[in-house]
Tab-separated table of C-alpha atoms and ligand atoms in Angstrom:
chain	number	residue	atom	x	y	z
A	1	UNK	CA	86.418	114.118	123.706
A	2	UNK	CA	88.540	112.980	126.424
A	3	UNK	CA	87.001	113.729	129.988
A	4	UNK	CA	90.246	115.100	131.877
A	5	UNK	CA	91.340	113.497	134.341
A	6	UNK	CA	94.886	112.940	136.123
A	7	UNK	CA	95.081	109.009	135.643
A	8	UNK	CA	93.269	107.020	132.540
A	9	UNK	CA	92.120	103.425	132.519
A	10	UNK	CA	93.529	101.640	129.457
A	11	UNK	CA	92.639	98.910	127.942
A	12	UNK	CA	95.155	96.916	125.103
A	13	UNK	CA	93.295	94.442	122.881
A	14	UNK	CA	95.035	91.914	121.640
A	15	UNK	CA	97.976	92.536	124.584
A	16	UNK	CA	99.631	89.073	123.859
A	17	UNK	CA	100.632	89.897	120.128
A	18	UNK	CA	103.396	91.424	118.205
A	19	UNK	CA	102.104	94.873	118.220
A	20	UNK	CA	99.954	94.645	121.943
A	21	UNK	CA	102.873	94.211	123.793
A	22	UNK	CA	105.021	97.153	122.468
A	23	UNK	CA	101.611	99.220	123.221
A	24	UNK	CA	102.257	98.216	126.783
A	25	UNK	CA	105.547	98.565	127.609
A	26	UNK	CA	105.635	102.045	125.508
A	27	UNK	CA	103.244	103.108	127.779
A	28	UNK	CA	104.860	102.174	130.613
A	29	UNK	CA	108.681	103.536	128.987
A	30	UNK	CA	106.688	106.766	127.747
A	31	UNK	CA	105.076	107.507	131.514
A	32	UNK	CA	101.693	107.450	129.936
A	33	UNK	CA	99.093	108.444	133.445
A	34	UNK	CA	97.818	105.084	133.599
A	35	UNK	CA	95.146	104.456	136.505
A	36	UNK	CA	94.175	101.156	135.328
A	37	UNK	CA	96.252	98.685	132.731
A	38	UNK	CA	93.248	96.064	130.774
A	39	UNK	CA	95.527	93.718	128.950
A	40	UNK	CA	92.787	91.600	126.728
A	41	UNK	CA	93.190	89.154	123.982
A	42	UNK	CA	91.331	85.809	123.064
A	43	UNK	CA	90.031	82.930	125.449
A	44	UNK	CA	93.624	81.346	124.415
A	45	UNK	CA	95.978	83.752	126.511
A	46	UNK	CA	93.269	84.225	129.209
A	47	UNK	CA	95.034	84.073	132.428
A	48	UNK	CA	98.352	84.624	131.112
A	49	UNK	CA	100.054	87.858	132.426
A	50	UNK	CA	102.034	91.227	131.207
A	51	UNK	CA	104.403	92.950	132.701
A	52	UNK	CA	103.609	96.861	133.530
A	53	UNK	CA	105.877	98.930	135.420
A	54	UNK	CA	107.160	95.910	137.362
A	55	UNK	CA	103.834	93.750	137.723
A	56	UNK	CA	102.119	90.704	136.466
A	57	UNK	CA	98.758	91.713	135.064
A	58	UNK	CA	96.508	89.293	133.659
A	59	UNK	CA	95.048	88.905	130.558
A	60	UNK	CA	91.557	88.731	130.430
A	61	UNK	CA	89.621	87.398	127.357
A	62	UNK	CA	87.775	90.501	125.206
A	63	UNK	CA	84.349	90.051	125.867
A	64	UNK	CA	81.406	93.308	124.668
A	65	UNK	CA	80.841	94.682	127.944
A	66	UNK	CA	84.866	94.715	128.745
A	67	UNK	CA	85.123	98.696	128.163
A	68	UNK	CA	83.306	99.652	131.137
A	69	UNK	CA	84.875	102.664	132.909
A	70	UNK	CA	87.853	102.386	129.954
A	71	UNK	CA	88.840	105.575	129.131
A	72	UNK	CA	90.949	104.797	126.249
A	73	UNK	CA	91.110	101.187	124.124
A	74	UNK	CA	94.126	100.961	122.032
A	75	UNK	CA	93.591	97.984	119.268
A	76	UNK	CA	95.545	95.633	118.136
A	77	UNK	CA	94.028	91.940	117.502
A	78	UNK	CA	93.173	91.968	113.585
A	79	UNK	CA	90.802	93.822	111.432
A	80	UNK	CA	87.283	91.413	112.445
A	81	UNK	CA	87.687	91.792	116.319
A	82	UNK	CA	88.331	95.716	115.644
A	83	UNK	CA	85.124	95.885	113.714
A	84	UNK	CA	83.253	94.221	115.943
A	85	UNK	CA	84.582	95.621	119.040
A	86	UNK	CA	85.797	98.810	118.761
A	87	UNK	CA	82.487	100.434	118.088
A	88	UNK	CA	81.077	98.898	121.480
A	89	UNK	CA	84.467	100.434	123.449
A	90	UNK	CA	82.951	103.924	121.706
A	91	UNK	CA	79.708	103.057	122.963
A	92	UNK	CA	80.895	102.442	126.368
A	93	UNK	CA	82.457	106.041	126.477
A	94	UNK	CA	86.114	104.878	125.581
A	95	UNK	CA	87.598	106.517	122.989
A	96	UNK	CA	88.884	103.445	120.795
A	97	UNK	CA	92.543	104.033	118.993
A	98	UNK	CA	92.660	101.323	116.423
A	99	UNK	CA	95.910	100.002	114.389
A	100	UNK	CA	93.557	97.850	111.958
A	101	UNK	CA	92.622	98.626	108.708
A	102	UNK	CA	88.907	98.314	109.391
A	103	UNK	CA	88.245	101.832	109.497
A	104	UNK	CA	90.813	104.405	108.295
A	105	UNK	CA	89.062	105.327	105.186
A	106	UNK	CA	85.267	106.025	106.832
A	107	UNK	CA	84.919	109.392	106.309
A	108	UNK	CA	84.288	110.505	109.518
A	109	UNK	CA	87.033	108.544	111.275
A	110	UNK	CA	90.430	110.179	111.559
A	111	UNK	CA	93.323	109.382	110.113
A	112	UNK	CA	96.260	110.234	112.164
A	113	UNK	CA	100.227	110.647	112.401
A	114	UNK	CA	100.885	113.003	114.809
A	115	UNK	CA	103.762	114.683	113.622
A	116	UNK	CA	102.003	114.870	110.381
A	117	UNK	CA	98.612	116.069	111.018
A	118	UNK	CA	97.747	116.605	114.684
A	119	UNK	CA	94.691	118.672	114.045
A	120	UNK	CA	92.599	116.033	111.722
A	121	UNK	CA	92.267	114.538	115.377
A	122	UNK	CA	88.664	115.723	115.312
A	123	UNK	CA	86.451	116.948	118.231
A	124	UNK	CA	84.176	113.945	119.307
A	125	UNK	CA	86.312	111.100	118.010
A	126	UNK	CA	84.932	107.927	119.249
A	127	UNK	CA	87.572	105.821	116.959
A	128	UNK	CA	90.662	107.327	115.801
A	129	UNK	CA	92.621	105.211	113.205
A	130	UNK	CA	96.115	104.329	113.347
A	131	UNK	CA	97.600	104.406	109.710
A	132	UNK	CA	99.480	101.659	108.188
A	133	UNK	CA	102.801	100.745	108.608
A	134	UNK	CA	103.876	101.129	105.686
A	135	UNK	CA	102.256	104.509	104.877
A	136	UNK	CA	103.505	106.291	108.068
A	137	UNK	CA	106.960	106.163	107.947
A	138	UNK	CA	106.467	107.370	104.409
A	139	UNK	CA	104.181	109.952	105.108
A	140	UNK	CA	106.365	111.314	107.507
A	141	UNK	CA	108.894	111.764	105.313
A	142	UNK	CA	107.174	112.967	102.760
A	143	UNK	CA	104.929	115.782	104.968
A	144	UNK	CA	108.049	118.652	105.156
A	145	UNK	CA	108.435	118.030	101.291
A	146	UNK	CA	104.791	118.180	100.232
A	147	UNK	CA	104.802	121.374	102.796
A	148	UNK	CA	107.618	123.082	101.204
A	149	UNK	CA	107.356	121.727	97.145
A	150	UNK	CA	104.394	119.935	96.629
A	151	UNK	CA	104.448	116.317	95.911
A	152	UNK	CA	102.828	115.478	92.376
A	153	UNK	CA	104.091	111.617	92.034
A	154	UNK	CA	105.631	109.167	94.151
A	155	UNK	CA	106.748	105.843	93.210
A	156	UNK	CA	107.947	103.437	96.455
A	157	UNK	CA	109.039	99.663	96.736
A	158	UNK	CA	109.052	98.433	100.190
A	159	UNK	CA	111.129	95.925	101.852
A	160	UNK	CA	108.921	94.839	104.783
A	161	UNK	CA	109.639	92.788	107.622
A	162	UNK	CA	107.600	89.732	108.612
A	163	UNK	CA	106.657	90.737	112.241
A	164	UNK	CA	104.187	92.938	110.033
A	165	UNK	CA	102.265	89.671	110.078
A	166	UNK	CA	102.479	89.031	113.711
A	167	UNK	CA	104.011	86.615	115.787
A	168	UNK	CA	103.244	83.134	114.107
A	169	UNK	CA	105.298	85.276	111.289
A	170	UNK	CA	108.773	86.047	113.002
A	171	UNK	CA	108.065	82.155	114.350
A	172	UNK	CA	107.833	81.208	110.540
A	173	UNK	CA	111.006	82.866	109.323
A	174	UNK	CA	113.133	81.555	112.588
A	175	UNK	CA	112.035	78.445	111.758
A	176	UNK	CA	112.420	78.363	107.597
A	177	UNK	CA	115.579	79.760	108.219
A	178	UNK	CA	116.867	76.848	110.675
A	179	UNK	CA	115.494	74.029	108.107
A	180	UNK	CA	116.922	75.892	104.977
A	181	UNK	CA	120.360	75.965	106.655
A	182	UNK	CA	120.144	72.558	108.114
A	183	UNK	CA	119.038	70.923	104.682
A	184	UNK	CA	115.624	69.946	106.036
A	185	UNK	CA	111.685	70.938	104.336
A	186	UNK	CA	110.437	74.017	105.033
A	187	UNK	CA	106.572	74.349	106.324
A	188	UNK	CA	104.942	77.224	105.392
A	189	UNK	CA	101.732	78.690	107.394
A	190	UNK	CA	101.447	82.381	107.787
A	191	UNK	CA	102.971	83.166	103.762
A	192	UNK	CA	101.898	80.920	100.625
A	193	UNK	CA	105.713	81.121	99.696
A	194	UNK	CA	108.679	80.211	101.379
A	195	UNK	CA	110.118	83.638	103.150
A	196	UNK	CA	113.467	82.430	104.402
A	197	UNK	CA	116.050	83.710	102.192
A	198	UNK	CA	113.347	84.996	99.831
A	199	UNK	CA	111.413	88.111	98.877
A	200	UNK	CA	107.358	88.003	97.890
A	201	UNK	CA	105.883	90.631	96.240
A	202	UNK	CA	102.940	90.039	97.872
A	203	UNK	CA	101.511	91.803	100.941
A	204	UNK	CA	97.943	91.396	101.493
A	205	UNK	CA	95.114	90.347	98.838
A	206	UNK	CA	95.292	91.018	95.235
A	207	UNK	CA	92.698	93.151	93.770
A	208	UNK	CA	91.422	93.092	90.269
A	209	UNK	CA	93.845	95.900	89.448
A	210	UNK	CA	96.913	93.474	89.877
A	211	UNK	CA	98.006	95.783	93.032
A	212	UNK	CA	97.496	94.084	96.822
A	213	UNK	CA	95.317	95.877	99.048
A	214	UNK	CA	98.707	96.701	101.120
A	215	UNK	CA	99.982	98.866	98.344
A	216	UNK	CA	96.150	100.243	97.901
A	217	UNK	CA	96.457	101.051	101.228
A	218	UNK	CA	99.671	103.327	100.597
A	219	UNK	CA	97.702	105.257	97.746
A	220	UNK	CA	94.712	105.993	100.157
A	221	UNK	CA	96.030	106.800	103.592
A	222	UNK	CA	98.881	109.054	101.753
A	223	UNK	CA	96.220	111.291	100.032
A	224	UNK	CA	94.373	111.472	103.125
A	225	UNK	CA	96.694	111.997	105.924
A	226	UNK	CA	98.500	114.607	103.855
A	227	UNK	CA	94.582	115.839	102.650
A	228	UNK	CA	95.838	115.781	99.164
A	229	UNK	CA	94.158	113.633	96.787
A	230	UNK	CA	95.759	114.562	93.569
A	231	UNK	CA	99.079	112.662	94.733
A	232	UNK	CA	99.776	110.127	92.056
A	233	UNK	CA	101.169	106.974	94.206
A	234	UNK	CA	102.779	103.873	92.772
A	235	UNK	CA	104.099	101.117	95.486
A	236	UNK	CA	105.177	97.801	95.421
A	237	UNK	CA	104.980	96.336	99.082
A	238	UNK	CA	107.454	93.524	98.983
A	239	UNK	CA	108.045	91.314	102.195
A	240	UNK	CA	111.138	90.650	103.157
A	241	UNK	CA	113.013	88.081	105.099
A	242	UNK	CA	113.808	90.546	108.060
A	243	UNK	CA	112.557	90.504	111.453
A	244	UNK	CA	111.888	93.797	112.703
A	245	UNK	CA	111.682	97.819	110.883
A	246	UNK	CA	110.257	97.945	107.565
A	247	UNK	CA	112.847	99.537	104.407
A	248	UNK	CA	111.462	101.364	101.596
A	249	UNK	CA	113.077	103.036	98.234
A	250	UNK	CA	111.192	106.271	97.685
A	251	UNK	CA	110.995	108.225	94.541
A	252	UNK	CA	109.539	111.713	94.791
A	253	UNK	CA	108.701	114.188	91.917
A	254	UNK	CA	107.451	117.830	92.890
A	255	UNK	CA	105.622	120.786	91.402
A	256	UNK	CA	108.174	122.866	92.707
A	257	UNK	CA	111.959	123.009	92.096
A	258	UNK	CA	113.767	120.442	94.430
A	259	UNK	CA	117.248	119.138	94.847
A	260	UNK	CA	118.873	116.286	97.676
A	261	UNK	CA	120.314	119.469	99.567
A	262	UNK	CA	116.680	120.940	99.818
A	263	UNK	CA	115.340	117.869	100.263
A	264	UNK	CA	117.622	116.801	103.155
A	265	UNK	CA	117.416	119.839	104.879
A	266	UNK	CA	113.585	119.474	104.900
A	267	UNK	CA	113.481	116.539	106.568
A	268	UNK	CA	116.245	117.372	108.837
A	269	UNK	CA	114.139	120.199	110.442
A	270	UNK	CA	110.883	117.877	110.964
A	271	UNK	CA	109.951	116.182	113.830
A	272	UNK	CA	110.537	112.385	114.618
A	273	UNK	CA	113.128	112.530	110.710
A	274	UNK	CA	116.778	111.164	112.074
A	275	UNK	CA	118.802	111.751	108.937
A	276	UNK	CA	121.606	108.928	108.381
A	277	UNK	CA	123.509	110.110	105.235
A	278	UNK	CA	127.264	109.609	104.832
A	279	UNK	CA	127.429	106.836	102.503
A	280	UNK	CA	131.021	107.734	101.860
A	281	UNK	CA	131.270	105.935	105.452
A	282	UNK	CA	128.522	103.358	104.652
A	283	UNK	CA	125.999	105.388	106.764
A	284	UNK	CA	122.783	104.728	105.522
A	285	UNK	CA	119.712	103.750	107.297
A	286	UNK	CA	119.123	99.823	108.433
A	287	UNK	CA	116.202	97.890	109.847
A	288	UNK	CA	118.709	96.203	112.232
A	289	UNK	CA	119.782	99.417	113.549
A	290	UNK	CA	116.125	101.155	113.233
A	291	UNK	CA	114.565	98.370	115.469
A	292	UNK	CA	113.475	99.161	118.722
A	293	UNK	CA	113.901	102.929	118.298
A	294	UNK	CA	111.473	105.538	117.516
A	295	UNK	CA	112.534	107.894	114.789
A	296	UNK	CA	112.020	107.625	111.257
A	297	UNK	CA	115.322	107.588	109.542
A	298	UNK	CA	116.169	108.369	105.928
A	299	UNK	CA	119.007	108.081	103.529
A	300	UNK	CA	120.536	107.980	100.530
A	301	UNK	CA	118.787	111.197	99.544
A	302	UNK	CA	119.915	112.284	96.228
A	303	UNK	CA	118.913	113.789	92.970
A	304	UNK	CA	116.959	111.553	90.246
A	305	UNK	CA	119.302	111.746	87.587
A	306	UNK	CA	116.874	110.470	84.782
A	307	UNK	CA	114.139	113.577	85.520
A	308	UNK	CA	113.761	117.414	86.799
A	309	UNK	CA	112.384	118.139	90.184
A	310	UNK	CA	112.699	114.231	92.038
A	311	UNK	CA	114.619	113.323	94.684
A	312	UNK	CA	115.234	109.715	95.961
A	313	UNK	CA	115.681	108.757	99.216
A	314	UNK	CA	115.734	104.995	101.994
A	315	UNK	CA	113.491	105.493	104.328
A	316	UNK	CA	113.536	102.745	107.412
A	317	UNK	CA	111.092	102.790	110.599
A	318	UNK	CA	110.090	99.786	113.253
A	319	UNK	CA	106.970	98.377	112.362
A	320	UNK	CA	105.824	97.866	115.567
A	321	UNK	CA	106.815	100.801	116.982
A	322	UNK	CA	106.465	104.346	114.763
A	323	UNK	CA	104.599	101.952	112.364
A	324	UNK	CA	101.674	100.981	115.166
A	325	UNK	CA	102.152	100.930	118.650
A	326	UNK	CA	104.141	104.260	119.182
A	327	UNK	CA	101.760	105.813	116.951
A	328	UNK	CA	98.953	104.798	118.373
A	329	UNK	CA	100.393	105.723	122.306
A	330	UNK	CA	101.200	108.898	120.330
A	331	UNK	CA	97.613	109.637	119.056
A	332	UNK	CA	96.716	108.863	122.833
A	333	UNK	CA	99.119	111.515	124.011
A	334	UNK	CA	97.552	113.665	121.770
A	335	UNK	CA	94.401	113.394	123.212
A	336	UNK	CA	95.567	113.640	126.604
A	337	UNK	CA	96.997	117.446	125.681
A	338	UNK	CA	93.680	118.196	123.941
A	339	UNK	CA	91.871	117.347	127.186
A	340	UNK	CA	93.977	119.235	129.481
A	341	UNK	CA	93.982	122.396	127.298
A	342	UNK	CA	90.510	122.422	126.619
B	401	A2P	P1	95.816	85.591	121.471
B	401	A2P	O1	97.268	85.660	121.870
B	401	A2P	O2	94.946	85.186	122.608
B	401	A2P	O3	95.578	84.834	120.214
B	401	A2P	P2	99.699	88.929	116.485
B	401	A2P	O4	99.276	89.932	115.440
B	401	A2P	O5	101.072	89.156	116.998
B	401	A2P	O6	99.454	87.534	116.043
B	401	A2P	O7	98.712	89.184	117.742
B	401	A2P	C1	97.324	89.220	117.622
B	401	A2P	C2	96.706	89.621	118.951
B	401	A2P	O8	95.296	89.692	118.775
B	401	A2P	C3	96.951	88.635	120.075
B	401	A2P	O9	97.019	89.315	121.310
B	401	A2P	C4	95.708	87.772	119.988
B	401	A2P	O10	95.382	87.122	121.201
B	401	A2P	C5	94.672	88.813	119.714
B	401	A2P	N1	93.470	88.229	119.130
B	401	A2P	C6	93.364	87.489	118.006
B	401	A2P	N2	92.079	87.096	117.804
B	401	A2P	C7	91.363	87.588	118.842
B	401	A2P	C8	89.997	87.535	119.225
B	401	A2P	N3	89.091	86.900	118.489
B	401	A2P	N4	89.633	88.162	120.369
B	401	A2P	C9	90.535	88.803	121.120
B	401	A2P	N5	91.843	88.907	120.816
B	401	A2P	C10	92.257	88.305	119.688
């Protein structure tokens, strides 16, 4: 638990990336009672500075005794330095907030969305996982219509942007997308396929199954933020050649009798849902107009035509915001009202 106290000391690792630097400024936008900013990354961007509420802070490289007097690590740098290091900012009394995969499905390690399910926060959590992107814009979607009909099947193809990847990503599809349209090769780094102008279906490794561990991730983090695990979930997690906010087509069938008008006034009601839903005016929701903000917004919600009891719906979030950063500050917040209530 989170000792109270009126100003925290917060550390970011991996504070130079894609996802690091949203962590900071959202703390900084969101008022968060910082007493101390850590930004830390690798040897690489020591010395290099972040701005927080008007100053230059310096990076410092992540070494294993950098969590002392931390009160809360939020992680971003990959799934290997999370492993190593966010069990020694637990150690060191932080509690560690982590936006890799490493260890959402431990048993004992929460899971959490906090519009979704608050309370799985746990009592003593030393490392509270931040879900993928991916899976929590559709989970938060989907929460008010388990809640009210109870989700049996759900079958999802994302359209996923490439700063999912990080910033040598967005750097490969400015780049592709100069040489396509100036007639020149392409190099290709961070994707085995050109992404300029082009879709993969491809996120993550394969697994013997034929599905990537992306879309595996999507089954497993649905059944257990929504502590359901008889949901039957089929994605295909597609990336896209977009910058920033991730799109996906959702397909939902329930146990109980549903309809677009139920459906939409579901998710209407819930927290962090912006409903954008006039396509008669071409209102629908966009990852241009999604990026940057912090809702989850859905559209196109209508019946399934070709089955009872399904509803369809577009569901578009920022990646690096509601799909890791804002999260995680969220989860943080979270813990902050625990600690002052308790
Ligand atoms: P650095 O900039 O020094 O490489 P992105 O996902 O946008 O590529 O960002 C990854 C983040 O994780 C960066 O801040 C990066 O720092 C950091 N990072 C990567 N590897 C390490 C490491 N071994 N130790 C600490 N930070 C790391």
């Amino acid at each position: 638990m989170l000792k109270k106290k009126e100003k925290y000391n917060v550390a970011v690792v991996g504070a130079t990336g894609a996802v690091g630097l949203r962590m900071v400024s959202i703390l900084e936008e969101r008022n968060f009672p910082v007493a101390r900013l850590l930004p830390l990354a690798s040897a690489r961007s020591a010395g290099k500075t972040v701005k927080f509420h008007g100053e230059d802070i310096v990076v410092q490289e992540l070494k294993e005794d950098s969590f002392k007097d931390i009160d809360i690590a939020l992680f971003s740098a990959g799934g290997s330095v999370s492993k190593k290091f966010a069990p020694l900012a637990a150690q060191a009394g932080a509690v560690a907030i982590d936006n890799s995969s490493a260890f959402r499905m431990e048993k004992d390690v929460s899971l959490v969305v906090p519009e979704v399910n608050p309370h799985a926060i746990g009592d003593i959590p030393g490392i509270i996982a931040n879900p993928n992107c991916s899976t929590i814009q559709m989970v938060v979607a989907l929460k008010p219509l388990h809640d009210l009909f109870k989700i049996r099947r759900v079958v999802v193809s994302t359209y996923q942007s490439v700063s999912g990847s990080g910033q040598k990503a967005i750097e490969e599809l400015r780049k592709q997308s100069l040489a396509v349209l100036e007639g020149r090769e392409i190099e290709k780094n961070v994707y085995p396929h050109q992404i300029a102008f082009n879709c993969l279906p491809h996120i993550d490794e394969f697994l013997d199954t034929g599905y990537t561990k992306e879309e595996m991730k999507m089954v497993n983090e649905t059944r257990k933020i929504l502590e359901d695990p008889t949901i039957e979930i089929s994605p295909t997690a597609v990336r896209a050649p977009v910058f920033y906010s991730h799109s996906e087509a959702v397909n939902v069938e329930t146990e109980k009798a549903i309809d677009a008008a139920r459906a939409r006034e579901a998710m209407a009601g819930f927290p962090g849902i912006k409903i954008v839903d006039c396509p008669g005016k071409n209102e629908y929701p966009l990852a241009v107009d999604g990026t940057e903000k912090d809702a989850v917004f859905v559209g196109r919600i209508r019946d399934d035509l070709s089955t009872r009891n399904a509803v369809n719906f577009w569901v578009v979030a920022d990646n690096l915001r509601k799909g890791a950063a804002l999260n995680a500050v969220q989860i943080a917040e979270l813990l902050l009202r625990r600690s002052n209530s308790s």
